C-alpha positions in Angstrom: 95.5 84.7 126.9 92.8 83.4 124.4 90.7 86.8 125.1 93.7 88.9 124.6 94.8 87.1 121.4 91.4 87.5 120.0 91.1 91.3 120.8 94.4 91.9 119.5 93.4 89.9 116.1 90.5 92.4 115.7 91.7 95.6 117.2 95.2 95.3 115.3 94.5 94.7 111.6 93.5 91.0 111.6 95.6 88.7 109.4 97.7 92.0 108.1 98.8 92.4 111.8 101.4 90.2 114.0 98.7 88.5 116.0 99.2 85.2 114.5 102.9 85.4 115.5 101.7 85.7 119.0 99.7 82.4 118.8 102.7 80.7 117.8 104.5 81.8 120.9 101.3 81.3 123.3 101.0 77.8 121.7 104.9 77.0 122.7 104.3 78.3 126.2 101.2 76.1 126.7 103.0 72.7 125.3 106.0 73.7 127.7 104.0 74.0 130.9 101.0 72.2 130.7 100.0 68.9 131.9 100.7 66.0 128.9 96.8 65.1 129.4 96.0 68.6 128.2 98.1 69.0 125.4 95.8 67.6 122.7 93.3 69.9 123.9 95.5 73.0 123.6 96.5 71.8 120.1 92.5 71.5 118.9 91.7 74.8 120.6 94.8 76.8 119.0 93.9 75.4 115.5 90.0 76.1 115.9 90.8 79.7 117.3 93.3 80.8 114.6 91.0 79.3 111.6 87.8 80.9 113.3 89.6 84.3 113.3 90.6 84.1 109.5 87.1 83.0 108.7 85.6 85.8 110.5 87.7 88.3 108.8 87.2 86.8 105.3 83.2 87.1 105.6 83.1 90.1 107.7 86.1 92.5 107.0 84.4 95.4 108.5 85.0 94.1 112.0 88.8 94.2 111.9 90.5 97.7 112.7 93.2 98.8 110.7 95.8 100.4 112.6 98.4 100.9 109.7 97.6 104.3 108.5 101.5 104.9 107.6 103.3 102.2 106.1 106.1 102.2 108.7 103.6 101.5 111.4 103.5 97.8 110.1 107.1 97.4 109.8 107.5 98.5 113.7 104.8 96.5 114.9 105.9 93.5 113.2 109.5 93.9 113.8 108.7 94.5 117.6 106.6 91.4 117.8 109.3 89.3 116.0 112.0 90.3 118.6 109.2 89.4 121.5 108.5 86.2 119.9 112.2 85.0 119.3 113.0 86.1 122.9 110.3 84.3 124.5 110.9 81.3 122.4 114.7 81.4 123.2 113.8 81.4 127.1 111.2 78.8 126.8 113.8 76.6 124.9 116.6 77.4 127.5 113.9 76.2 130.4 113.2 73.0 128.4 116.9 72.2 127.9 117.7 72.8 131.4 114.7 70.7 132.6 115.8 68.0 130.1 119.3 68.2 131.7 117.9 68.2 135.1 115.6 65.1 134.6 118.6 63.2 133.0 120.8 63.9 135.8 118.3 62.5 138.0 117.8 59.7 135.5 121.5 58.5 135.7 121.7 59.2 139.3 118.6 56.9 139.9 120.1 54.2 137.6 123.5 54.4 139.5 121.9 54.0 142.5 119.6 51.1 141.1 122.6 49.3 139.8 124.2 49.8 143.5 121.4 48.4 145.1 120.9 45.5 142.5 125.1 44.7 143.3 124.5 44.5 147.1 121.2 42.6 146.8 123.2 40.1 144.4 126.1 40.2 146.7 123.8 39.1 149.5 121.8 36.8 147.2 125.2 34.8 146.3 126.7 34.9 149.8 123.6 33.0 150.9 124.5 29.5 152.1 120.8 28.2 151.1 119.9 27.1 147.6 117.6 29.8 145.9 115.7 29.6 142.5 113.3 31.9 140.8 111.0 29.7 138.4 108.9 31.7 136.0 105.2 31.0 135.4 106.0 28.3 132.8 108.0 26.6 135.3 111.7 27.7 133.7 114.7 28.8 135.6 114.6 32.5 135.4 117.7 32.8 138.1 119.6 31.0 140.9 122.4 31.6 143.1 125.6 30.0 143.4 124.9 27.8 146.3 122.0 26.1 144.3 124.6 25.7 141.0 127.2 24.1 143.4 124.9 21.7 145.1 123.0 20.6 141.6 126.4 19.9 140.1 128.0 18.0 142.9 124.7 15.8 143.3 123.6 15.5 139.5 126.7 16.7 137.5 124.3 19.2 135.6 124.9 23.0 135.4 121.7 25.0 135.8 120.9 26.6 132.8 118.2 29.7 132.8 115.1 28.8 130.6 115.3 25.1 131.3 112.5 23.4 133.6 113.0 23.4 137.0 112.0 19.6 137.2 115.3 18.7 135.5 117.1 19.5 138.4 114.9 17.6 141.0 114.9 14.3 142.2 112.3 12.0 140.6 110.5 11.8 143.9 110.2 15.0 144.7 108.9 16.3 141.4 105.2 15.5 141.8 105.4 17.4 145.4 107.2 20.2 144.0 104.6 20.8 140.9 101.7 20.9 143.7 103.0 23.6 145.8 104.7 25.6 142.6 101.1 25.8 141.2 99.7 26.9 144.5 102.4 29.8 144.9 101.5 30.9 141.3 97.8 31.5 142.7 99.3 33.9 145.6 99.7 31.0 148.2 103.2 30.8 150.1 104.1 27.1 151.9 107.0 25.8 153.6 108.0 22.4 155.1 110.8 20.4 156.2 111.8 17.5 153.6 114.1 14.4 153.9 115.7 13.5 150.9 118.0 10.6 150.3 121.2 11.2 148.2 124.2 9.0 146.9 126.3 11.0 149.6 123.5 10.5 152.3 120.5 11.8 153.8 119.9 15.6 153.8 117.0 17.3 155.6 115.9 20.7 153.8 113.5 23.5 154.9 111.7 24.4 151.6 109.7 27.3 150.7 107.7 28.6 147.9 107.1 32.4 147.7 104.9 34.2 145.1 107.4 36.6 143.2 106.0 39.8 142.2 106.9 42.8 140.1 106.4 46.5 141.0 103.1 46.4 140.2 102.4 43.3 142.4 101.7 41.0 139.6 102.9 37.4 140.2 105.9 36.7 137.5 107.1 33.3 139.5 107.8 31.5 142.4 110.9 31.9 144.8 111.8 28.4 145.7 114.3 28.3 148.7 116.0 25.4 150.2 118.0 25.3 153.3 120.2 22.3 154.8 118.7 22.0 158.2 120.4 18.3 158.6 122.4 19.3 161.4 119.5 20.8 163.3 117.1 17.6 162.8 120.1 15.7 164.1 120.3 17.6 167.1 116.5 17.5 167.7 116.7 13.7 167.2 119.4 13.5 170.1 117.3 15.6 172.1 114.3 13.5 171.7 116.4 10.3 172.4 117.6 12.0 175.7 114.2 12.9 176.4 113.1 9.4 175.9 115.9 8.2 178.3 115.1 10.5 181.0 111.6 9.6 181.0 112.5 6.0 181.2 114.9 6.5 184.1 112.0 8.5 185.8 109.8 5.4 185.4 112.0 3.2 186.8 113.0 5.2 189.8 109.2 5.8 190.4 107.9 2.3 189.9 110.5 -0.7 189.2 112.6 0.5 192.2 109.9 0.1 194.8 109.2 -3.4 194.4 112.7 -4.9 195.3 113.2 -2.3 198.0 109.6 -3.3 199.3 110.7 -7.1 199.1 113.9 -6.1 201.1 112.1 -4.1 203.7 109.1 -6.8 204.4 112.1 -9.7 204.6 114.0 -7.3 207.4 110.7 -6.8 209.1 110.3 -10.6 209.5 114.0 -11.3 210.6 113.6 -8.4 213.1 110.4 -10.4 214.6 112.5 -13.6 214.8 115.2 -11.8 217.0 117.4 -11.3 213.9 117.6 -15.1 213.0 117.6 -15.1 209.3 116.3 -18.7 207.9 117.8 -19.6 204.3 114.4 -18.7 202.8 114.4 -15.3 204.1 118.3 -14.9 203.0 117.0 -16.6 199.6 114.4 -13.8 199.4 116.8 -11.0 200.3 119.4 -12.4 197.7 116.7 -12.1 195.0 115.6 -9.0 196.0 119.0 -7.4 195.7 119.7 -8.8 192.4 116.6 -7.4 191.1 117.7 -4.0 192.6 121.2 -4.4 191.0 119.6 -5.0 187.5 117.5 -1.9 187.7 120.4 0.0 189.0 122.5 -1.3 185.8 119.7 -0.2 183.7 119.8 3.1 184.8 123.4 3.5 184.5 122.9 2.4 180.9 120.4 4.9 180.3 122.6 7.6 181.5 125.4 6.3 179.2 123.1 7.1 176.6 122.5 10.5 177.7 126.1 11.2 177.4 126.4 10.6 173.4 
């Protein structure tokens, strides 16, 4: 296109011809359709090419062909080029407007989809029974869900305010531990643990996690602090532990402590048989003692069995 414009300038009366109008048209076409990073290049090239042609004609007018031997030819040439330029500028402008409207519709559609996604995410966030809190890089509250608000108010009679330090809503016993894991999460390390906390309402077991919060570019913008009440699970685990201990004790009694009195009874019975079933008082006392021991062991097993039913 530049070669055609230069040839047209030389062969069609130079600055007296309509070629400079075509420079404006080609410039608009290049700006409209070229990549953004090339636009400065086209601007500079257009300016340099037009000025170079005019300077060349000024110092070397003999290289320019004058085609306007008849006065009417110049008006016809200018008029036709003028109409062509207007037509192409109209088409290009329509293209740009259509492209703008299309991009605008897409942007509105993306915004609606994003708002819908945010609403769904927020609904999920608020419906969670766990406490969720987003802390900024300075330890301030960026966001939280309803469960966190309700728990903090019920426990400390405080309203969570965005921008306030997260430490304002933690117990004194947990602040140091929170700070340690929070700083580690800011460096990109996730962490989770089970924590037992004492409140005026009783003991609560929490499963807490610290997760780095990142933006779309992967940059850490804060820490997601999550706390789930696992008290019921912990109590259930404790009951299972107690039952397992009781079963172990029963197994030990059955395999070890029952054997001694049973063996004593069997030995006394053997002695009685050897004496033609004539039991002396000494033998009877031994039998009574062994039976008492066996009864105690049985009662102990019964007590442990009752503990398993609790």
